[in-house]
Coordinates of C-alpha atoms and ligand atoms in Angstrom, one line a residue:
X1 CA 0.0 24.2 11.8
X2 CA -3.1 26.1 11.0
X3 CA -5.9 24.9 13.2
X4 CA -8.4 27.7 12.6
X5 CA -10.7 25.7 10.5
X6 CA -12.1 22.5 12.0
X7 CA -11.4 19.4 10.0
X8 CA -14.3 17.5 8.9
X9 CA -12.8 14.4 7.4
X10 CA -12.9 10.8 8.7
X11 CA -9.5 11.0 10.3
X12 CA -10.4 14.1 12.3
X13 CA -13.7 12.5 13.5
X14 CA -11.9 9.3 14.6
X15 CA -9.2 11.4 16.4
X16 CA -12.0 13.2 18.3
X17 CA -13.4 9.9 19.4
X18 CA -10.0 8.4 20.3
X19 CA -8.8 11.4 22.3
X20 CA -12.1 11.4 24.3
X21 CA -11.9 7.7 25.0
X22 CA -8.2 7.9 26.0
X23 CA -9.1 10.6 28.4
X24 CA -11.7 8.4 30.1
X25 CA -9.5 5.3 30.2
X26 CA -6.1 6.8 31.2
X27 CA -6.2 10.5 31.8
X28 CA -2.9 12.3 31.1
X29 CA -1.2 9.2 29.6
X30 CA -0.1 9.2 25.9
X31 CA -2.8 7.9 23.6
X32 CA -1.9 4.4 22.2
X33 CA -2.8 3.5 18.7
X34 CA -1.7 0.1 17.3
X35 CA -1.2 -1.9 14.2
X36 CA -0.2 -5.6 13.9
X37 CA 1.6 -7.3 11.0
X38 CA 2.7 -10.8 10.6
X39 CA 6.0 -11.2 8.6
X40 CA 4.9 -14.6 7.3
X41 CA 5.9 -13.7 3.7
X42 CA 5.9 -10.7 1.5
X43 CA 3.7 -8.0 3.2
X44 CA 1.0 -7.3 0.6
X45 CA 0.4 -3.6 -0.3
X46 CA -3.2 -4.1 0.9
X47 CA -1.8 -4.7 4.4
X48 CA -0.4 -1.1 4.4
X49 CA -4.0 -0.1 5.4
X50 CA -3.4 -1.9 8.8
X51 CA -0.6 0.7 9.4
X52 CA -2.0 3.7 7.5
X53 CA -5.4 4.0 9.3
X54 CA -3.8 4.2 12.8
X55 CA -1.0 6.3 11.4
X56 CA -3.3 9.0 10.1
X57 CA -5.3 9.0 13.3
X58 CA -2.2 9.1 15.5
X59 CA -0.8 11.8 13.3
X60 CA -3.9 13.9 13.7
X61 CA -3.7 13.5 17.4
X62 CA -0.1 14.6 17.4
X63 CA -0.9 17.6 15.2
X64 CA -3.3 18.7 18.0
X65 CA -0.4 18.6 20.4
X66 CA -1.7 15.5 22.3
X67 CA 1.0 12.9 23.1
X68 CA 0.4 9.7 21.1
X69 CA 2.3 6.6 20.3
X70 CA 1.7 4.3 17.3
X71 CA 2.7 0.7 18.2
X72 CA 3.5 -1.6 15.3
X73 CA 3.3 -5.1 16.7
X74 CA 5.3 -7.6 14.6
X75 CA 3.6 -10.9 15.1
X76 CA 7.0 -12.6 14.4
X77 CA 6.5 -15.2 17.2
X78 CA 3.6 -16.7 15.2
X79 CA 4.2 -20.1 13.7
X80 CA 5.4 -20.5 10.1
X81 CA 2.2 -21.9 8.6
X82 CA 3.2 -22.6 5.0
X83 CA 5.8 -22.0 2.4
X84 CA 4.6 -19.1 0.2
X85 CA 4.7 -19.8 -3.5
X86 CA 6.9 -17.9 -5.9
X87 CA 9.4 -16.3 -3.4
X88 CA 13.0 -16.2 -4.8
X89 CA 15.5 -18.3 -2.8
X90 CA 12.8 -20.5 -1.3
X91 CA 12.0 -24.0 -2.2
X92 CA 10.0 -26.9 -0.9
X93 CA 12.7 -27.7 1.7
X94 CA 11.4 -24.8 3.7
X95 CA 8.4 -26.9 4.7
X96 CA 10.7 -28.6 7.3
X97 CA 10.4 -25.3 9.2
X98 CA 6.6 -25.3 9.4
X99 CA 5.5 -24.9 13.0
X100 CA 8.6 -22.9 14.1
X101 CA 8.4 -19.2 15.1
X102 CA 8.9 -16.9 12.1
X103 CA 12.1 -15.6 13.7
X104 CA 13.5 -19.2 13.8
X105 CA 12.9 -19.9 10.2
X106 CA 15.9 -19.2 7.9
X107 CA 15.7 -16.3 5.5
X108 CA 15.4 -17.0 1.8
X109 CA 18.7 -18.0 0.2
X110 CA 20.9 -15.0 -0.6
X111 CA 19.1 -12.7 1.9
X112 CA 21.3 -10.5 4.1
X113 CA 18.8 -11.0 6.9
X114 CA 19.1 -13.4 9.8
X115 CA 15.7 -14.8 9.7
X116 CA 12.5 -15.2 7.7
X117 CA 10.8 -12.5 9.8
X118 CA 13.6 -10.0 9.4
X119 CA 13.8 -10.6 5.7
X120 CA 10.1 -9.6 5.2
X121 CA 10.0 -6.9 7.8
X122 CA 12.9 -4.9 6.3
X123 CA 11.3 -3.6 3.0
X124 CA 8.1 -2.7 4.9
X125 CA 10.1 -0.7 7.5
X126 CA 11.9 1.0 4.7
X127 CA 8.6 1.9 3.0
X128 CA 7.1 3.2 6.3
X129 CA 10.2 5.4 6.8
X130 CA 9.9 6.8 3.2
X131 CA 6.2 7.5 3.8
X132 CA 7.0 9.5 7.0
X133 CA 5.2 6.9 9.2
X134 CA 6.7 6.8 12.7
X135 CA 6.0 3.7 14.7
X136 CA 7.3 2.1 17.8
X137 CA 8.0 -1.4 16.5
X138 CA 7.6 -4.3 18.9
X139 CA 8.9 -7.8 18.2
X140 CA 6.6 -10.3 19.8
X141 CA 9.5 -12.8 19.8
X142 CA 11.5 -10.4 21.9
X143 CA 8.5 -9.8 24.2
X144 CA 7.7 -13.4 24.8
X145 CA 11.3 -14.8 24.9
X146 CA 12.4 -12.2 27.4
X147 CA 9.5 -12.9 29.8
X148 CA 7.7 -9.6 29.4
X149 CA 4.3 -11.3 29.5
X150 CA 5.1 -13.8 32.2
X151 CA 2.5 -12.5 34.7
X152 CA -0.1 -12.4 31.9
X153 CA 0.7 -16.0 30.8
X154 CA 0.4 -17.3 34.4
X155 CA -2.8 -15.4 34.9
X156 CA -4.3 -16.8 31.6
X157 CA -3.4 -20.3 32.7
X158 CA -5.0 -19.8 36.1
X159 CA -8.1 -18.5 34.3
X160 CA -8.1 -21.1 31.6
X161 CA -11.5 -22.5 32.4
X162 CA -13.2 -19.1 32.3
X163 CA -11.3 -18.4 29.0
X164 CA -12.5 -21.7 27.6
X165 CA -16.0 -20.9 28.6
X166 CA -16.0 -17.6 26.8
X167 CA -14.5 -19.2 23.7
X168 CA -17.0 -22.0 23.9
X169 CA -19.9 -19.6 23.4
X170 CA -18.5 -18.6 20.1
X171 CA -17.4 -22.1 19.1
X172 CA -21.1 -23.1 19.3
X173 CA -22.1 -20.1 17.2
X174 CA -19.4 -20.7 14.7
X175 CA -20.5 -24.3 14.3
X176 CA -24.1 -23.2 13.8
X177 CA -23.0 -20.6 11.2
X178 CA -20.9 -23.2 9.4
X179 CA -24.0 -25.5 9.1
X180 CA -25.8 -22.8 7.1
X181 CA -24.7 -21.9 3.6
X182 CA -22.2 -19.1 3.9
X183 CA -22.9 -15.8 2.3
X184 CA -19.2 -15.0 2.2
X185 CA -17.8 -18.0 0.3
X186 CA -16.4 -16.0 -2.5
X187 CA -13.1 -14.5 -1.2
X188 CA -10.8 -13.8 -4.0
X189 CA -7.2 -15.0 -3.9
X190 CA -5.6 -11.6 -3.5
X191 CA -7.9 -11.0 -0.5
X192 CA -6.6 -14.3 1.0
X193 CA -3.1 -13.2 0.3
X194 CA -3.8 -10.0 2.1
X195 CA -5.3 -11.7 5.0
X196 CA -2.2 -13.8 5.3
X197 CA -0.2 -10.9 6.4
X198 CA -2.7 -9.6 9.0
X199 CA -2.4 -12.2 11.8
X200 CA -5.9 -13.4 11.1
X201 CA -4.4 -16.5 9.5
X202 CA -3.6 -17.8 13.0
X203 CA -7.2 -17.9 14.2
X204 CA -6.2 -20.3 16.8
X205 CA -8.0 -20.5 20.1
X206 CA -6.0 -23.3 21.7
X207 CA -8.9 -25.7 21.6
X208 CA -7.5 -29.1 22.4
X209 CA -10.3 -31.3 21.2
X210 CA -10.8 -34.0 23.8
X211 CA -8.2 -32.9 26.2
X212 CA -8.2 -30.1 28.8
X213 CA -8.1 -26.5 27.5
X214 CA -4.8 -24.5 27.8
X215 CA -4.5 -21.0 26.3
X216 CA -0.7 -21.4 26.1
X217 CA 1.3 -23.4 23.6
X218 CA 5.0 -24.1 24.1
X219 CA 7.4 -24.3 21.2
X220 CA 9.3 -27.6 21.6
X221 CA 12.8 -26.9 23.1
X222 CA 14.3 -29.6 20.9
X223 CA 12.8 -29.1 17.4
X224 CA 11.3 -25.6 17.9
X225 CA 8.0 -26.5 16.4
X226 CA 4.7 -25.8 18.0
X227 CA 3.2 -29.2 17.4
X228 CA 3.1 -29.7 21.1
X229 CA 0.3 -30.8 23.4
X230 CA 0.1 -29.6 27.1
X231 CA -0.7 -32.7 29.1
X232 CA -0.6 -31.3 32.6
X233 CA -0.3 -28.0 34.5
X234 CA -0.1 -27.3 38.2
X235 CA -1.3 -23.8 39.2
X236 CA 0.7 -23.8 42.4
X237 CA 4.1 -24.9 41.1
X238 CA 3.5 -23.7 37.5
X239 CA 4.9 -27.0 36.4
X240 CA 3.8 -27.7 32.8
X241 CA 4.2 -30.9 31.0
X242 CA 4.1 -31.1 27.2
X243 CA 4.9 -33.6 24.5
X244 CA 5.9 -32.8 20.9
X245 CA 4.1 -34.6 18.1
X246 CA 6.8 -33.7 15.7
X247 CA 9.9 -35.1 17.3
X248 CA 8.6 -37.1 20.3
X249 CA 10.3 -34.9 22.8
X250 CA 8.5 -34.5 26.1
X251 CA 9.4 -32.6 29.3
X252 CA 8.1 -30.8 32.3
X253 CA 9.0 -27.1 32.7
X254 CA 8.3 -24.4 35.2
X255 CA 6.1 -21.9 33.4
X256 CA 7.2 -19.2 35.9
X257 CA 10.7 -19.5 34.4
X258 CA 10.0 -20.8 30.9
X259 CA 10.0 -18.4 27.9
X260 CA 9.6 -20.6 25.0
X261 CA 6.0 -20.4 24.0
X262 CA 3.1 -18.1 23.6
X263 CA -0.6 -17.5 24.3
X264 CA -2.8 -18.7 21.5
X265 CA -3.8 -15.9 19.1
X266 CA -7.3 -15.3 20.3
X267 CA -6.0 -14.9 23.8
X268 CA -2.8 -13.2 22.9
X269 CA -4.5 -10.2 21.2
X270 CA -6.8 -9.2 24.0
X271 CA -4.0 -9.7 26.5
X272 CA -1.9 -7.2 24.7
X273 CA -4.8 -4.7 24.4
X274 CA -4.9 -4.7 28.1
X275 CA -1.1 -4.8 28.6
X276 CA -0.4 -1.9 26.2
X277 CA -3.6 0.1 26.9
X278 CA -4.5 0.3 23.2
X279 CA -7.2 2.8 22.5
X280 CA -7.3 2.5 18.7
X281 CA -6.6 -0.5 16.6
X282 CA -8.5 -1.1 13.3
X283 CA -8.5 -4.5 11.7
X284 CA -9.5 -6.1 8.4
X285 CA -12.8 -7.7 7.5
X286 CA -11.2 -11.1 8.0
X287 CA -11.1 -10.5 11.7
X288 CA -14.8 -9.5 12.1
X289 CA -16.8 -12.7 11.3
X290 CA -18.8 -14.2 14.2
X291 CA -16.4 -16.0 16.5
X292 CA -13.4 -14.3 15.1
X293 CA -10.5 -12.9 17.1
X294 CA -11.9 -9.4 17.2
X295 CA -15.3 -10.4 18.5
X296 CA -14.1 -13.0 21.0
X297 CA -11.2 -10.7 22.0
X298 CA -13.6 -8.0 23.0
X299 CA -15.2 -10.4 25.5
X300 CA -11.9 -11.8 26.8
X301 CA -10.3 -8.4 27.4
X302 CA -13.2 -7.2 29.5
X303 CA -14.3 -10.4 31.2
X304 CA -10.8 -11.8 31.8
X305 CA -8.0 -9.2 31.5
X306 CA -9.9 -6.3 33.0
X307 CA -9.3 -4.1 30.1
X308 CA -11.3 -2.6 27.3
X309 CA -11.5 -3.3 23.6
X310 CA -9.9 -0.6 21.5
X311 CA -12.0 1.6 19.2
X312 CA -11.5 -0.5 16.1
X313 CA -13.2 0.3 12.8
X314 CA -13.1 -2.5 10.2
X315 CA -11.2 -1.5 7.1
X316 CA -12.1 -2.8 3.7
X317 CA -9.9 -4.5 1.2
X318 CA -7.4 -2.6 -1.0
X319 CA -7.0 -4.1 -4.4
X320 CA -4.4 -3.6 -7.2
X321 CA -5.1 -2.9 -10.8
X322 CA -2.5 -3.9 -13.3
X323 CA 0.7 -5.3 -11.9
X324 CA 2.2 -6.3 -15.3
X325 CA 5.5 -8.2 -14.9
X326 CA 5.3 -8.1 -11.1
X327 CA 8.5 -9.6 -9.8
X328 CA 8.2 -13.2 -8.8
X329 CA 10.6 -12.5 -6.0
X330 CA 7.7 -10.8 -4.3
X331 CA 5.5 -13.9 -4.5
X332 CA 3.3 -12.3 -7.2
X333 CA 1.8 -9.7 -5.0
X334 CA 3.0 -6.1 -4.8
X335 CA 4.4 -4.8 -1.6
X336 CA 4.6 -1.2 -0.5
X337 CA 8.1 -0.9 -1.8
X338 CA 6.8 -1.8 -5.3
X339 CA 4.3 1.0 -5.2
X340 CA 6.9 3.5 -4.0
X341 CA 9.1 2.6 -7.1
X342 CA 6.4 4.0 -9.4
X343 CA 4.7 6.7 -7.3
X344 CA 5.8 9.3 -4.8
X345 CA 5.2 8.7 -1.1
X346 CA 2.7 11.6 -0.7
X347 CA 0.6 10.2 -3.5
X348 CA 0.5 6.8 -1.9
X349 CA -0.5 8.4 1.4
X350 CA -3.2 10.3 -0.3
X351 CA -4.8 7.1 -1.7
X352 CA -5.3 5.9 1.9
X353 CA -6.2 9.3 3.4
X354 CA -9.0 10.2 1.0
X355 CA -11.0 7.0 1.5
X356 CA -12.9 6.1 4.7
X357 CA -11.7 2.8 6.2
X358 CA -14.9 1.0 5.2
X359 CA -14.4 2.0 1.5
X360 CA -12.5 -0.4 -0.6
X361 CA -10.3 1.0 -3.4
X362 CA -7.7 0.0 -5.9
X363 CA -4.1 1.2 -6.3
X364 CA -3.3 1.5 -10.0
X365 CA -0.1 -0.1 -11.4
X366 CA -1.5 0.1 -14.9
X367 CA -2.2 3.1 -17.1
X368 CA -4.8 4.3 -14.6
X369 CA -1.8 5.6 -12.5
X370 CA -1.7 8.5 -15.0
X371 CA -5.2 9.5 -14.2
X372 CA -4.5 9.1 -10.4
X373 CA -1.6 11.5 -10.8
X374 CA -3.8 13.9 -12.9
X375 CA -6.3 14.0 -10.0
X376 CA -3.6 14.5 -7.5
X377 CA -2.2 17.5 -9.4
X378 CA -5.6 18.9 -9.9
X379 CA -6.3 18.7 -6.2
X380 CA -2.9 20.4 -5.5
X381 CA -3.9 23.3 -7.7
X382 CA -7.3 23.6 -6.0
X383 CA -5.7 23.6 -2.6
X384 CA -3.3 26.3 -3.8
X385 CA -6.2 28.4 -5.0
X386 CA -8.2 27.8 -1.8
X387 CA -10.9 26.1 -3.9
X388 CA -10.7 22.6 -2.5
X389 CA -13.6 21.1 -0.4
X390 CA -12.6 20.9 3.3
X391 CA -12.4 17.1 3.4
X392 CA -10.3 17.0 0.2
X393 CA -8.0 19.7 1.5
X394 CA -7.6 17.7 4.7
X395 CA -6.7 14.6 2.8
X396 CA -4.2 16.6 0.8
X397 CA -2.6 18.0 3.9
X398 CA -2.3 14.5 5.5
X399 CA -0.7 13.2 2.3
X400 CA 2.0 15.8 1.9
X401 CA 3.3 15.7 5.4
X402 CA 2.9 14.6 9.1
X403 CA 3.1 16.4 12.4
X404 CA 6.8 16.1 12.1
X405 CA 6.9 18.2 8.9
X406 CA 6.5 18.0 5.1
X407 CA 7.7 15.0 3.2
X408 CA 10.2 15.5 0.4
X409 CA 8.4 16.3 -2.9
X410 CA 9.2 17.1 -6.5
X411 CA 10.1 20.8 -6.9
X412 CA 8.8 21.0 -10.5
X413 CA 5.7 18.8 -10.8
X414 CA 5.4 18.1 -14.5
X415 CA 2.4 15.8 -15.4
X416 CA 3.3 12.2 -14.7
X417 CA 1.6 11.3 -18.0
X418 CA 3.9 13.6 -19.9
X419 CA 7.1 12.4 -18.1
X420 CA 6.1 8.8 -18.9
X421 CA 5.7 9.7 -22.5
X422 CA 9.0 11.5 -22.7
X423 CA 10.8 8.6 -21.0
X424 CA 9.0 6.1 -23.3
X425 CA 10.1 8.0 -26.5
X426 CA 13.6 8.7 -25.4
X427 CA 14.0 5.3 -23.9
X428 CA 15.2 7.0 -20.7
X429 CA 18.1 9.0 -22.3
X430 CA 18.9 11.8 -19.8
X431 CA 20.3 14.2 -22.4
X432 CA 17.3 13.9 -24.7
X433 CA 14.9 14.0 -21.8
X434 CA 16.5 17.3 -20.6
X435 CA 16.4 18.7 -24.1
X436 CA 12.6 18.0 -24.4
X437 CA 11.7 19.2 -20.9
X438 CA 13.7 22.4 -21.4
X439 CA 11.6 23.1 -24.5
X440 CA 8.2 22.6 -22.8
X441 CA 7.9 26.1 -21.5
X442 CA 10.6 28.4 -23.0
X443 CA 9.8 31.1 -20.5
X444 CA 10.5 28.8 -17.5
X445 CA 12.7 26.1 -18.9
X446 CA 13.7 23.1 -16.9
X447 CA 17.4 23.5 -16.5
X448 CA 18.3 20.4 -14.6
X449 CA 16.5 17.1 -14.4
X450 CA 16.8 17.1 -10.6
X451 CA 14.0 19.8 -10.6
X452 CA 11.7 17.1 -11.9
X453 CA 12.8 14.3 -9.6
X454 CA 11.8 12.1 -7.9
X455 CA 8.6 12.2 -10.0
X456 CA 10.6 11.7 -13.2
X457 CA 12.3 8.6 -11.7
X458 CA 9.0 7.1 -10.6
X459 CA 7.6 7.6 -14.1
X460 CA 10.7 6.1 -15.7
X461 CA 10.3 3.1 -13.4
X462 CA 6.7 2.7 -14.4
X463 CA 7.6 2.8 -18.1
X464 CA 10.3 0.2 -17.5
X465 CA 8.3 -2.3 -15.4
X466 CA 4.6 -1.7 -16.0
X467 CA 4.0 -0.2 -19.4
X468 CA 2.8 -2.9 -21.8
X469 CA 5.1 -3.6 -24.8
X470 CA 2.3 -2.9 -27.3
X471 CA 1.8 0.6 -25.7
X472 CA 5.5 1.5 -26.2
X473 CA 6.2 4.3 -28.7
X474 CA 8.8 3.8 -31.5
X475 CA 9.4 6.8 -33.6
X476 CA 9.9 5.9 -37.2
X477 CA 13.5 5.9 -38.4
X478 CA 12.5 6.8 -42.0
X479 CA 9.6 8.6 -43.5
X480 CA 6.7 6.4 -44.6
X481 CA 7.1 7.1 -48.3
X482 CA 4.2 5.0 -49.3
X483 CA 1.8 6.8 -47.1
X484 CA 3.2 10.2 -47.9
X485 CA 2.8 9.4 -51.6
X486 CA -0.8 8.4 -51.2
X487 CA -2.0 11.6 -49.5
X488 CA -4.7 13.8 -50.9
X489 CA -4.1 17.5 -51.6
X490 CA -6.0 18.5 -48.4
X491 CA -3.8 16.3 -46.2
X492 CA -0.6 17.5 -47.8
X493 CA -1.7 21.1 -47.2
X494 CA -2.4 20.4 -43.6
X495 CA 1.0 18.8 -43.1
X496 CA 2.7 21.8 -44.8
X497 CA 0.9 24.2 -42.4
X498 CA 2.0 22.2 -39.4
X499 CA 5.6 22.0 -40.6
X500 CA 5.7 25.7 -41.3
X501 CA 4.3 26.5 -37.9
X502 CA 6.7 24.4 -35.9
X503 CA 9.4 27.0 -35.4
X504 CA 7.0 29.7 -34.1
X505 CA 5.1 27.2 -31.8
X506 CA 8.0 25.2 -30.3
X507 CA 6.6 24.8 -26.7
X508 CA 4.0 22.6 -25.1
X509 CA 1.3 25.3 -25.3
X510 CA 2.4 26.5 -28.7
X511 CA 2.3 23.0 -30.2
X512 CA -1.1 22.4 -28.6
X513 CA -2.5 25.5 -30.3
X514 CA -0.8 24.5 -33.6
X515 CA -2.1 20.9 -33.8
X516 CA -5.6 21.9 -33.0
X517 CA -5.4 25.0 -35.1
X518 CA -4.3 23.5 -38.4
X519 CA -7.7 21.8 -39.1
X520 CA -9.5 25.0 -38.1
X521 CA -7.5 27.1 -40.6
X522 CA -8.1 24.5 -43.3
X523 CA -11.8 24.7 -42.5
X524 CA -11.7 28.5 -42.9
X525 CA -12.3 29.1 -39.2
X526 CA -10.5 31.5 -36.8
X527 CA -7.8 29.8 -34.6
X528 CA -9.9 30.4 -31.5
X529 CA -13.2 29.2 -33.1
X530 CA -15.4 26.9 -31.0
X531 CA -15.2 23.4 -32.3
X532 CA -18.1 22.1 -34.4
X533 CA -18.8 18.4 -34.8
X534 CA -17.4 18.6 -38.3
X535 CA -14.2 20.2 -37.0
X536 CA -13.8 17.5 -34.4
X537 CA -13.9 14.8 -37.1
X538 CA -11.3 16.7 -39.1
X539 CA -9.1 17.1 -36.0
X540 CA -9.3 13.4 -35.2
X541 CA -8.4 12.3 -38.7
X542 CA -5.5 14.8 -38.8
X543 CA -4.2 13.5 -35.5
X544 CA -4.4 9.9 -36.7
X545 CA -2.4 10.8 -39.8
X546 CA 0.3 12.5 -37.7
X547 CA 0.5 9.4 -35.5
X548 CA 0.8 7.1 -38.5
X549 CA 3.6 9.2 -40.0
X550 CA 5.5 9.7 -36.8
X551 CA 5.1 6.3 -35.0
X552 CA 3.3 4.0 -37.4
X553 CA 0.2 3.7 -35.1
X554 CA -3.2 5.3 -34.9
X555 CA -2.8 6.6 -31.4
X556 CA 0.1 7.4 -29.0
X557 CA 1.3 10.0 -26.5
X558 CA -0.3 13.4 -26.6
X559 CA 0.8 15.0 -29.8
X560 CA 2.4 18.2 -28.4
X561 CA 4.6 16.0 -26.1
X562 CA 5.3 13.6 -29.0
X563 CA 6.4 16.5 -31.4
X564 CA 8.7 18.0 -28.7
X565 CA 10.2 14.6 -28.1
X566 CA 10.8 13.8 -31.7
X567 CA 12.4 17.1 -32.3
X568 CA 11.6 19.7 -35.0
X569 CA 14.0 18.5 -37.7
X570 CA 13.0 14.9 -37.5
X571 CA 9.3 15.9 -37.4
X572 CA 9.7 17.8 -40.6
X573 CA 11.4 14.9 -42.3
X574 CA 8.8 12.3 -41.2
X575 CA 6.0 14.7 -42.2
X576 CA 7.4 14.9 -45.8
X577 CA 9.2 18.2 -45.5
Ligands
ZN1 ZN1 9.9 -31.3 18.9

C-alpha cells in the first residue's frame, strides 16, 4: 500500500484520533471499533452506515499496520417489540411472541433459518461479505445465556442505586424537555424504520415506576417474555424474585447462576463499552437526544463501570430515492442486499466513503443511479490520470478494496447507462446484447459478456426491477408509414444522409459523429463546426424525428446506443430506406 502521501479525508483523520486514544487507554492492545445492529426485522439499507463508518476507520487502521478488530454486536437478545408490517410469511399471529428475545421468536414461514433473528441477520452478513467488510460478530443472546456478563450483572445490581441516581438526572431533564414544544417532531417514516434497526428502539432504562429500581430484567422461564417485574433482590445471596405479568409465573432464582435475562439497554451498552474496551463506535442521531442512551451511557461507563465512552461521531440519515416495486417481502424498505442487486459493491462502499458521517445522502434506486455510475466512472478516470483531489482519491481507494486486498470488479467497465439501455432494448437477450456490445468499439470489441460482468448483471437487474414501465423502450415492429409519408423534403434528405452513413460509422463513436453531423452537413457547416443556437435547434428536432420513427416516442436511450441496438438493417427500414 502506498503510504507516501498523507491522506486528508475524514476516515484518515478519525483513524489518527482513534489510534492515539487507543494508545492512551490500552497501549499495545488491538484497537477495538464496534457496531451494533438489532435484527428486529429487515435491516434497512440506511443502517449499513452503522457498520460502514467503523469499517472504514478500522480498515484505515489496519492499512497502517496497526492491529484492529471490528466488533459487530447483534442485539439479538433484545425483546421482540412489534410485528413489522409487510414481511412475507408473517401474520398477526406473531404478536403472541412480543416480549420474547429475538432469538426465541420463530422465523417467518418458509424461512430456512431457525429464528427471527437469524432470518434477518443472514442477508446482512452476506452483504457485508460481498462488500469486503470483515467483522467479529457477537450474538448478545450467546453472551448473556452463557453467563459471559455474570460479574457485570451482579455488579450492576449491587450498584443499582447509583445507577438509578445517574439515570434520574436525565429523567428529570427529559421530562423538562418533553414539556416544551419539541423542535424535532417531524421524523419521517423511513427514518423511524431506520431507527428500528439500530437498537435505539429499546430506549429502556429499567425504570420501575413506583417500585425499587433494578437494571436487570429476567425473561420469564415459563413463557419467555420480558413482562416481568423484579420484586426482591438480596445482594448477599443474589436471590432474585420476579413475577411475570404475561403468564402469572413467579419464582426466586439465584442471579449468580441464572442466565435468562439481560441488563436494560441504557445500562447494557455502557457495560459492554467497558467490557470490550471499545474505542470507536458511532451511532445514529436517534441515540443523541438529551437523556438518550449515548448521553446517559457516557456517564454510566465512567461513573459506574470504570471505563470510558468510545469516540463516537453521530452519523446522519441515509435516504433512498426511487425504490419502484420494492419487494414487499422486505417490509417495503430496501436492505443492503437489494442495493447490491443493482450496483456493484465498490460503488456502494464509495457512497458511504465519500460523505462525512454527519452528512446525510441518498442512495439512488431510480434513474439517478445512472448519474451516480457516471460520476464513479469519471472519478476512476481521474484517479488513473493522477488528476483526482486527494480526498476524492482516498474515497476511491477505500471503495475498491480493503486492507485485505481489492474487491472483485468488472474487467470492462462500460457505462451503466448504456448497459441499461442495451438490456432494455434487447429485453435481456444475451446473443443480441453481445452483438451490440461487440460493435461499440470495433478496434477493441467485447468478445464475451463476462468481460462486462458483474456490472452488466446489475444493470439488467435494475432494468427488470426498477425501471418504470413508461420509460421502457419498444422498437417499432413496422415503419411508421404515416409519419414517413408526411415528411418534408429537408427531413427526407437528412434521413437519407443518415442511412447512407451507417455502414461507415458503425461504432459508438462513429454513430455519435454521424447523428450530430447530419444536421451540420444539411446546414452547410463542416462536420467539426462549433454548434450555433440554430444548429442545436436543428439537431434536437432531427433527434426527435429519429426517436419517433424508431421507438414511437420523443425521447429515449442515447441515439448511438439505440442505433447499434436496433441494428443497421432494421434502422434503414424504419427510417424509410
Ligand atoms: Zn411468563
